[in-house]
Amino acid sequence: MAALAAVGPPNPRADPECCSILHGLVAAVETLCKITEYQHEARTLLMENAERVGNRGRIICITNAKSDSHVRMLEDCVQETIHEHNKLAANSDHLMQIQKCELVLIHTYPVGEDSLVSDRPKKELSPVLTSEVHSVRAGRHLATKLNILVQQHFDLASTTITNIPMKEEQHANTSANYDVELLHHKDAHVDFLKSGDNHLSGSSREGSFKETITLKWCTPRTNNIELHYCTGAYRISPVDVNSRPSSCLTNFLLNGRSVLLEQPRKSGSKVISHMLSSHGGEIFLHVLSSSRSILEDPPSISEGCGGRVTDYRITDFGEFMRENRLTPFLDPRYKIDGSLEIPLERAKDQLEKHTRYWPMIISQTTIFNMQAVVPLASVIVKESLTEEDVLNCQKTIYNLVDMERKNDPLPISTVGTRGKGPKRDEQYRIMWNELETLVRAHINNSEKHQRVLECLMACRSKPPEEEERKKRGRKREDKEDKSEKAVKDYEQEKSWQDSERLKGILERGKEELAEAEIIKDSPDSPEPPNKKPLVEMDETPPVEKSKGPVSLLSLWSNRINTANSRKHQEFAGRLNSVNNRAELYQHLKEENGMETTENGKASRQ
Amino acid sequence: MPTVVVMDVSLSMTRPVSIEGSEEYQPLSNMDDYDKTCLESALVGVCNIVQQEWGGAIPCQVVLVTDGCLGIGRGSLRHSLATHSQRSESNRFPLPFPFPSKLYIMCMANLEELQSTDSLDCLERLIDLNNGEGQIFTIDGPLCLKNVQSMFGKLIDLAYTPFHAVLKCGHLTADVQVFPRPEPFVVDEEIDPIPKVINTDLEIVGFIDIADISSPPVLSRHLVLPIALNKGDEVGTGITDDNEDENSANQIAGKIPNFCVLLHGSLKVEGMVAIVQLGPEWHGMLYSQADSKKKSNLMMSLFEPGPEPLPWLGKMAQLGPISDAKENPYGEDDNKSPFPLQPKNKRSYAQNVTVWIKPSGLQTDVQKILRNARKLPEKTQTFYKELNRLRKAALAFGFLDLLKGVADMLERECTLLPDTAHPDAAFQLTHAAQQLKLASTGTSEYAGYDHNITPLQTDFSGSSAERM
């Protein structure tokens, strides 16, 4: 519009030569010759097959011609210009030869006068150029003509929505039914065309020779969100863009409501064939499948594999899905190495992380049935943790230790077991094992994940007999204990399902690996070159233990102390860096450090 | 996928052969007894039945069982083919079928028999006419029950092998059968069209609310049925003899937790779909589909291949996890959504465009100005807004006379103002009329398209505010 305004109306007093349509036609041919960005990309992409990229176009010229011979003169001009420009384009990288050009000349003349130019259907003037002439009266006749042409040129079809209830402008409490005609791609009518449902079409509107298919408005009952079986969606435009009925319909749709459309059938049966719906300010005509479904009477999901299981973690997986929803990232992002990051790949990575340990049924898990574990479970799956996350995880673990001390009951499933199920300490052992499995699945994410595992290993309880044996530090018994544990593990695993079994084996493998390290760390074996804190913790019994039975409190505070001490050792290497926190615990570190060393020595004697 | 079995029931077919294979399919159409083979009318019948039942978009398999005798005289295949080029729209040859199809011709004869006449050539023409979609099967060796069964066995292997895949969501997986078998898709606009086939690894990439995905157009939809892959049924012969075994195996499988059931349950409860990657630049969605109150199922719909199958989601590759966003795009209370994406340009129906195709359009716009002119100064803002809209349109259309005309009308309004009118009204009307006249000259600086007529600043503005 702004461009039109800049040109302004022709000045009747100016030289008629300078506002001749010939300038426009020449400019049109020039523009057609210019390579578009898309063509350029396609040519570069195809390299040796560059000639496969086409360059066809159409020139629509609205003018007032003086006579048929004037029209012929215009045609000759276009023909000549194409010829010349194609010669130029042959030797140019930024020009392309025109392979086919359609010239549509629309001669328009004032209402009330006689046309001096006759209509002429499409005619081939040369292998490159075809031309057609339309002679129309000005005003709305021209608009109607353009409406017909636009349908031909862009493969459009027309649908008229009938029975749209609309409040009257004058009498707000009455409503009348209106019709609105829409244009859209003709594929939206594909079912009518193929089935030859002729009674639907054929209602040609006065003045125009085009046909429109009538569909009836179905007032939406609810805002119920449904997933319809839709086979195509095509953008629409009302023919009368700003008429009151049109804007009423489009505003209704733009406000987010959808309208189902019904085929009027003589038999009286109701067939919903289309739906109008807007998506982000664009209105689409959805084609809904109205033919017989090919999936009649399918088996229910409850009849198939896994259909008889009743304790799926449906709510938890729902939460999981919400956390793994997608969102558009329109600005490009880059990885550390400078390569482009694909958001969808990030989404897949996240799914991988979030499902490393994900039991599918309630009776398969303890920790995911415990509210107390949530703060840890929700963050441990993250790619990286903040200091606060680590702190929360540690708090969660301490809290669990506290629960164990207080002998709080755990939500252990008793499905498939006789009697009351496992004893309380056995329950905690199962819970700790599971928690360890979860945390271990993520230790490679970051050093902070590692720290969470270290905390867990320091705090988790072991069966008393196991600790007894460890205290004595006898390698053989250690081994026995290990095999016993493996058996127990297996028993626990047995109730797990096929898909989980493999994962279980993997986890056991990891555990065994960890235990192998423990054995290496026995008095007989040489010191490992890089002693991991967690290994040390498992192997180093607290000093009180060797003196006989201990109170829960001393056991507890001892664990906390050793956990803290380990934390300090971890920081020890970084003491030179500016870290005030490390300094804070300096004295503790010294005390505990000495203790552990002494104990370590003592146990090794 | 629907199958139509067309049986040649001419007398020449009454050789003693029973065809057990066909019991597996649901015959939709059996032609009545005839004493001669009339293939063209049979194919027309197929056309009509399929279109009535399934429309034009559902792929169908047409299995034509014949003995390779093509009939004689009018209505014979030779006659049909000979007149093929002289058809009008009304008696169009039924091939190619007006729906996606495969035409399988099962010949109750061996290759030698067929080659002795031109039968094979004619049948091959049929496949060609169906755009090459289909195949001819012949009997190996003498005509006997065993050989006929083996011929149908080949058809089953080709056209009725189940599509097995692995559904994955990170580490959660399930073996599934996708039914009906997804058809290869040929992208229209590519220069060297290669049919795209979906992966056997169906990888979930994330989830979207049903309201956001919003009934998207799909190529086809399929049941996703969890299967227990244990006894090597990869190359299944199809039929197991021991039904009891099967039943107990099914019962055991029913009690083993399956990811499909978990996924289905949560999708249904949450009203969401899972976006699944089917191949490079090809995606689909998984969702719960209820057949009736009790029965519901996990379904998969395939989007059209391409980087951006749904404009309102944007490019699929640009969809990422919400945890990467600065703040949750769904809001803390789950009360908003990043979808739909807004298109770059507003559509004409989504903005207040000025259209004067019909006289009524122009009349309405002028009347709006006059209506507001009579309610000055209360409606000053609306008055100038409408005035500027008309001015812009008139300048763009080169309709400068209109500006002069409206200026005259405003001056006339000014003279008709009642005595009770606020004095500001007269000032504003005179000012507006004068500005329009300046614009109508088309040359002065006042005729700039981007220029807006602003209200005249008057001393009455204070008192008018008081009045309000």
mmCIF file of C-alpha atoms in Angstrom, chain A residues 86-288:
data_model
loop_
_atom_site.group_PDB
_atom_site.id
_atom_site.type_symbol
_atom_site.label_atom_id
_atom_site.label_comp_id
_atom_site.label_asym_id
_atom_site.label_seq_id
_atom_site.Cartn_x
_atom_site.Cartn_y
_atom_site.Cartn_z
ATOM 1 C CA ASN A 86 17.161 -14.376 -22.337
ATOM 2 C CA LYS A 87 20.189 -13.609 -24.471
ATOM 3 C CA LEU A 88 21.633 -11.519 -21.650
ATOM 4 C CA ALA A 89 20.751 -14.107 -19.030
ATOM 5 C CA ALA A 90 22.504 -16.925 -20.852
ATOM 6 C CA ASN A 91 25.878 -15.502 -19.823
ATOM 7 C CA SER A 92 25.023 -14.368 -16.340
ATOM 8 C CA ASP A 93 25.138 -15.817 -12.869
ATOM 9 C CA HIS A 94 22.546 -13.559 -11.352
ATOM 10 C CA LEU A 95 20.069 -13.792 -14.231
ATOM 11 C CA MET A 96 18.105 -16.787 -15.441
ATOM 12 C CA GLN A 97 16.510 -17.396 -18.794
ATOM 13 C CA ILE A 98 12.736 -17.383 -18.771
ATOM 14 C CA GLN A 99 11.552 -20.832 -19.821
ATOM 15 C CA LYS A 100 7.841 -20.166 -19.783
ATOM 16 C CA CYS A 101 5.927 -16.972 -19.340
ATOM 17 C CA GLU A 102 2.181 -16.470 -19.143
ATOM 18 C CA LEU A 103 0.977 -13.013 -19.974
ATOM 19 C CA VAL A 104 -2.457 -12.202 -18.580
ATOM 20 C CA LEU A 105 -3.693 -8.910 -19.984
ATOM 21 C CA ILE A 106 -6.695 -7.483 -18.209
ATOM 22 C CA HIS A 107 -8.278 -4.669 -20.136
ATOM 23 C CA THR A 108 -10.504 -2.645 -17.885
ATOM 24 C CA TYR A 109 -12.875 0.086 -19.039
ATOM 25 C CA PRO A 110 -15.354 2.417 -17.353
ATOM 26 C CA VAL A 111 -18.815 1.108 -16.597
ATOM 27 C CA GLY A 112 -21.250 2.338 -19.209
ATOM 28 C CA GLU A 113 -18.787 2.403 -22.057
ATOM 29 C CA ASP A 114 -18.303 -0.300 -24.661
ATOM 30 C CA SER A 115 -15.145 -2.360 -24.661
ATOM 31 C CA LEU A 116 -12.831 -1.745 -27.591
ATOM 32 C CA VAL A 117 -10.895 -4.922 -26.861
ATOM 33 C CA SER A 118 -12.207 -8.450 -27.233
ATOM 34 C CA ASP A 119 -11.642 -11.342 -24.858
ATOM 35 C CA ARG A 120 -9.263 -13.993 -26.048
ATOM 36 C CA PRO A 121 -8.450 -17.367 -24.460
ATOM 37 C CA LYS A 122 -4.918 -18.527 -23.848
ATOM 38 C CA LYS A 123 -2.861 -18.663 -27.014
ATOM 39 C CA GLU A 124 0.732 -19.686 -27.587
ATOM 40 C CA LEU A 125 2.684 -16.795 -29.102
ATOM 41 C CA SER A 126 6.018 -18.594 -28.973
ATOM 42 C CA PRO A 127 7.416 -21.641 -27.160
ATOM 43 C CA VAL A 128 8.228 -19.293 -24.288
ATOM 44 C CA LEU A 129 5.232 -17.006 -24.210
ATOM 45 C CA THR A 130 1.490 -17.587 -23.959
ATOM 46 C CA SER A 131 -0.998 -14.784 -23.707
ATOM 47 C CA GLU A 132 -4.642 -14.323 -22.810
ATOM 48 C CA VAL A 133 -6.827 -11.237 -22.813
ATOM 49 C CA HIS A 134 -9.670 -10.456 -20.426
ATOM 50 C CA SER A 135 -11.874 -7.481 -20.979
ATOM 51 C CA VAL A 136 -13.757 -6.350 -17.871
ATOM 52 C CA ARG A 137 -15.661 -3.348 -16.630
ATOM 53 C CA ALA A 138 -14.015 -1.411 -13.822
ATOM 54 C CA GLY A 139 -15.015 -1.529 -10.163
ATOM 55 C CA ARG A 140 -16.474 -4.627 -8.621
ATOM 56 C CA HIS A 141 -16.473 -6.426 -11.991
ATOM 57 C CA LEU A 142 -12.713 -6.174 -12.026
ATOM 58 C CA ALA A 143 -12.563 -7.462 -8.444
ATOM 59 C CA THR A 144 -14.721 -10.446 -9.375
ATOM 60 C CA LYS A 145 -12.534 -11.181 -12.363
ATOM 61 C CA LEU A 146 -9.388 -11.089 -10.253
ATOM 62 C CA ASN A 147 -11.066 -13.382 -7.775
ATOM 63 C CA ILE A 148 -11.667 -15.957 -10.525
ATOM 64 C CA LEU A 149 -8.149 -15.602 -11.874
ATOM 65 C CA VAL A 150 -6.537 -15.993 -8.468
ATOM 66 C CA GLN A 151 -8.351 -19.301 -8.093
ATOM 67 C CA GLN A 152 -7.042 -20.537 -11.429
ATOM 68 C CA HIS A 153 -3.516 -19.326 -10.840
ATOM 69 C CA PHE A 154 -3.098 -20.715 -7.342
ATOM 70 C CA ASP A 155 -5.200 -23.882 -7.627
ATOM 71 C CA LEU A 156 -7.801 -22.588 -5.239
ATOM 72 C CA ALA A 157 -11.345 -23.625 -4.594
ATOM 73 C CA SER A 158 -14.211 -21.960 -2.834
ATOM 74 C CA THR A 159 -16.232 -23.097 0.154
ATOM 75 C CA THR A 160 -19.244 -21.261 1.481
ATOM 76 C CA ILE A 161 -19.990 -21.653 5.152
ATOM 77 C CA THR A 162 -23.724 -21.363 5.701
ATOM 78 C CA ASN A 163 -25.884 -20.974 8.767
ATOM 79 C CA ILE A 164 -23.429 -18.878 10.735
ATOM 80 C CA PRO A 165 -25.450 -17.422 13.594
ATOM 81 C CA MET A 166 -24.638 -13.756 14.080
ATOM 82 C CA LYS A 167 -26.019 -11.045 16.303
ATOM 83 C CA GLU A 168 -27.789 -8.313 14.379
ATOM 84 C CA GLU A 169 -26.056 -4.961 14.468
ATOM 85 C CA GLN A 170 -29.236 -3.041 15.118
ATOM 86 C CA HIS A 171 -31.083 -5.547 17.302
ATOM 87 C CA ALA A 172 -28.443 -7.041 19.546
ATOM 88 C CA ASN A 173 -30.694 -9.703 21.029
ATOM 89 C CA THR A 174 -31.764 -11.274 17.765
ATOM 90 C CA SER A 175 -29.526 -13.269 15.509
ATOM 91 C CA ALA A 176 -29.718 -14.166 11.881
ATOM 92 C CA ASN A 177 -27.851 -16.725 9.823
ATOM 93 C CA TYR A 178 -25.177 -15.590 7.415
ATOM 94 C CA ASP A 179 -23.013 -17.123 4.731
ATOM 95 C CA VAL A 180 -19.306 -16.514 4.310
ATOM 96 C CA GLU A 181 -17.359 -17.555 1.253
ATOM 97 C CA LEU A 182 -13.774 -18.725 1.724
ATOM 98 C CA LEU A 183 -10.942 -19.453 -0.678
ATOM 99 C CA HIS A 184 -8.404 -22.187 -0.009
ATOM 100 C CA HIS A 185 -6.304 -24.746 -1.864
ATOM 101 C CA LYS A 186 -8.474 -27.047 -3.917
ATOM 102 C CA ASP A 187 -6.999 -30.136 -2.263
ATOM 103 C CA ALA A 188 -9.303 -29.414 0.653
ATOM 104 C CA HIS A 189 -12.074 -30.650 -1.633
ATOM 105 C CA VAL A 190 -10.210 -33.733 -2.759
ATOM 106 C CA ASP A 191 -12.760 -36.124 -1.303
ATOM 107 C CA PHE A 192 -15.607 -34.436 -3.149
ATOM 108 C CA LEU A 193 -13.745 -34.343 -6.433
ATOM 109 C CA LYS A 194 -12.801 -37.985 -6.336
ATOM 110 C CA SER A 195 -16.075 -39.353 -5.136
ATOM 111 C CA GLY A 196 -17.857 -37.209 -7.694
ATOM 112 C CA ASP A 197 -20.382 -36.019 -5.147
ATOM 113 C CA ASN A 198 -21.884 -33.670 -7.645
ATOM 114 C CA HIS A 199 -24.885 -32.502 -5.695
ATOM 115 C CA LEU A 200 -22.577 -30.711 -3.316
ATOM 116 C CA SER A 201 -21.040 -28.478 -5.895
ATOM 117 C CA GLY A 202 -22.703 -26.793 -8.790
ATOM 118 C CA SER A 203 -24.237 -23.878 -6.948
ATOM 119 C CA SER A 204 -22.679 -21.170 -9.034
ATOM 120 C CA ARG A 205 -23.105 -17.735 -7.612
ATOM 121 C CA GLU A 206 -24.623 -14.949 -9.613
ATOM 122 C CA GLY A 207 -22.258 -12.900 -11.694
ATOM 123 C CA SER A 208 -19.342 -15.270 -11.324
ATOM 124 C CA PHE A 209 -18.920 -18.559 -13.066
ATOM 125 C CA LYS A 210 -17.069 -20.253 -10.321
ATOM 126 C CA GLU A 211 -18.420 -22.991 -8.168
ATOM 127 C CA THR A 212 -18.497 -23.179 -4.440
ATOM 128 C CA ILE A 213 -19.087 -26.063 -2.081
ATOM 129 C CA THR A 214 -21.471 -25.411 0.738
ATOM 130 C CA LEU A 215 -20.731 -26.614 4.251
ATOM 131 C CA LYS A 216 -22.885 -26.036 7.281
ATOM 132 C CA TRP A 217 -21.667 -24.411 10.469
ATOM 133 C CA CYS A 218 -21.968 -26.622 13.564
ATOM 134 C CA THR A 219 -22.113 -24.514 16.685
ATOM 135 C CA PRO A 220 -19.343 -25.778 18.953
ATOM 136 C CA ARG A 221 -20.769 -27.277 22.103
ATOM 137 C CA THR A 222 -17.830 -27.124 24.426
ATOM 138 C CA ASN A 223 -14.233 -26.055 24.458
ATOM 139 C CA ASN A 224 -13.358 -29.717 24.689
ATOM 140 C CA ILE A 225 -9.948 -30.281 23.180
ATOM 141 C CA GLU A 226 -9.982 -33.264 20.902
ATOM 142 C CA LEU A 227 -7.514 -34.762 18.508
ATOM 143 C CA HIS A 228 -9.351 -35.141 15.217
ATOM 144 C CA TYR A 229 -8.212 -37.431 12.446
ATOM 145 C CA CYS A 230 -7.222 -34.804 9.950
ATOM 146 C CA THR A 231 -5.829 -35.585 6.515
ATOM 147 C CA GLY A 232 -4.968 -32.081 5.386
ATOM 148 C CA ALA A 233 -4.912 -28.467 6.553
ATOM 149 C CA TYR A 234 -5.030 -25.517 4.184
ATOM 150 C CA ARG A 235 -4.847 -21.791 4.812
ATOM 151 C CA ILE A 236 -7.990 -19.859 4.000
ATOM 152 C CA SER A 237 -8.992 -16.326 3.211
ATOM 153 C CA PRO A 238 -12.500 -14.915 3.149
ATOM 154 C CA VAL A 239 -13.454 -13.599 -0.284
ATOM 155 C CA ASP A 240 -14.909 -10.482 1.329
ATOM 156 C CA VAL A 241 -12.135 -9.804 3.795
ATOM 157 C CA ASN A 242 -13.651 -7.033 5.864
ATOM 158 C CA SER A 243 -17.364 -7.603 5.448
ATOM 159 C CA ARG A 244 -19.193 -7.908 8.733
ATOM 160 C CA PRO A 245 -20.045 -11.629 8.428
ATOM 161 C CA SER A 246 -16.471 -12.417 7.365
ATOM 162 C CA SER A 247 -14.831 -10.554 10.194
ATOM 163 C CA CYS A 248 -17.326 -12.039 12.638
ATOM 164 C CA LEU A 249 -16.266 -15.518 11.554
ATOM 165 C CA THR A 250 -12.552 -14.786 11.463
ATOM 166 C CA ASN A 251 -12.567 -13.041 14.854
ATOM 167 C CA PHE A 252 -14.401 -15.987 16.366
ATOM 168 C CA LEU A 253 -11.717 -18.301 15.014
ATOM 169 C CA LEU A 254 -8.783 -16.026 15.850
ATOM 170 C CA ASN A 255 -9.968 -16.006 19.450
ATOM 171 C CA GLY A 256 -9.092 -19.681 19.574
ATOM 172 C CA ARG A 257 -12.401 -21.423 18.922
ATOM 173 C CA SER A 258 -12.721 -24.165 16.325
ATOM 174 C CA VAL A 259 -15.776 -24.844 14.204
ATOM 175 C CA LEU A 260 -16.762 -28.178 12.753
ATOM 176 C CA LEU A 261 -18.362 -28.115 9.328
ATOM 177 C CA GLU A 262 -21.013 -30.481 8.161
ATOM 178 C CA GLN A 263 -21.803 -31.709 4.691
ATOM 179 C CA PRO A 264 -25.427 -31.146 3.818
ATOM 180 C CA ARG A 265 -26.713 -34.524 2.693
ATOM 181 C CA LYS A 266 -30.043 -35.297 1.212
ATOM 182 C CA SER A 267 -30.382 -38.435 3.292
ATOM 183 C CA GLY A 268 -30.294 -36.370 6.469
ATOM 184 C CA SER A 269 -27.335 -38.187 7.928
ATOM 185 C CA LYS A 270 -24.808 -35.891 9.549
ATOM 186 C CA VAL A 271 -21.287 -36.061 8.189
ATOM 187 C CA ILE A 272 -18.617 -33.782 9.624
ATOM 188 C CA SER A 273 -16.066 -33.327 6.872
ATOM 189 C CA HIS A 274 -14.063 -30.207 7.753
ATOM 190 C CA MET A 275 -12.983 -28.039 10.629
ATOM 191 C CA LEU A 276 -12.002 -24.373 10.755
ATOM 192 C CA SER A 277 -9.340 -23.539 13.298
ATOM 193 C CA SER A 278 -6.719 -20.855 13.775
ATOM 194 C CA HIS A 279 -3.122 -21.454 14.752
ATOM 195 C CA GLY A 280 -1.230 -18.391 15.827
ATOM 196 C CA GLY A 281 -3.221 -15.874 13.820
ATOM 197 C CA GLU A 282 -3.549 -18.029 10.733
ATOM 198 C CA ILE A 283 -6.799 -19.770 9.921
ATOM 199 C CA PHE A 284 -6.726 -23.250 8.458
ATOM 200 C CA LEU A 285 -9.406 -25.428 6.925
ATOM 201 C CA HIS A 286 -8.771 -28.930 8.245
ATOM 202 C CA VAL A 287 -10.019 -31.847 6.199
ATOM 203 C CA LEU A 288 -11.389 -34.484 8.533
#
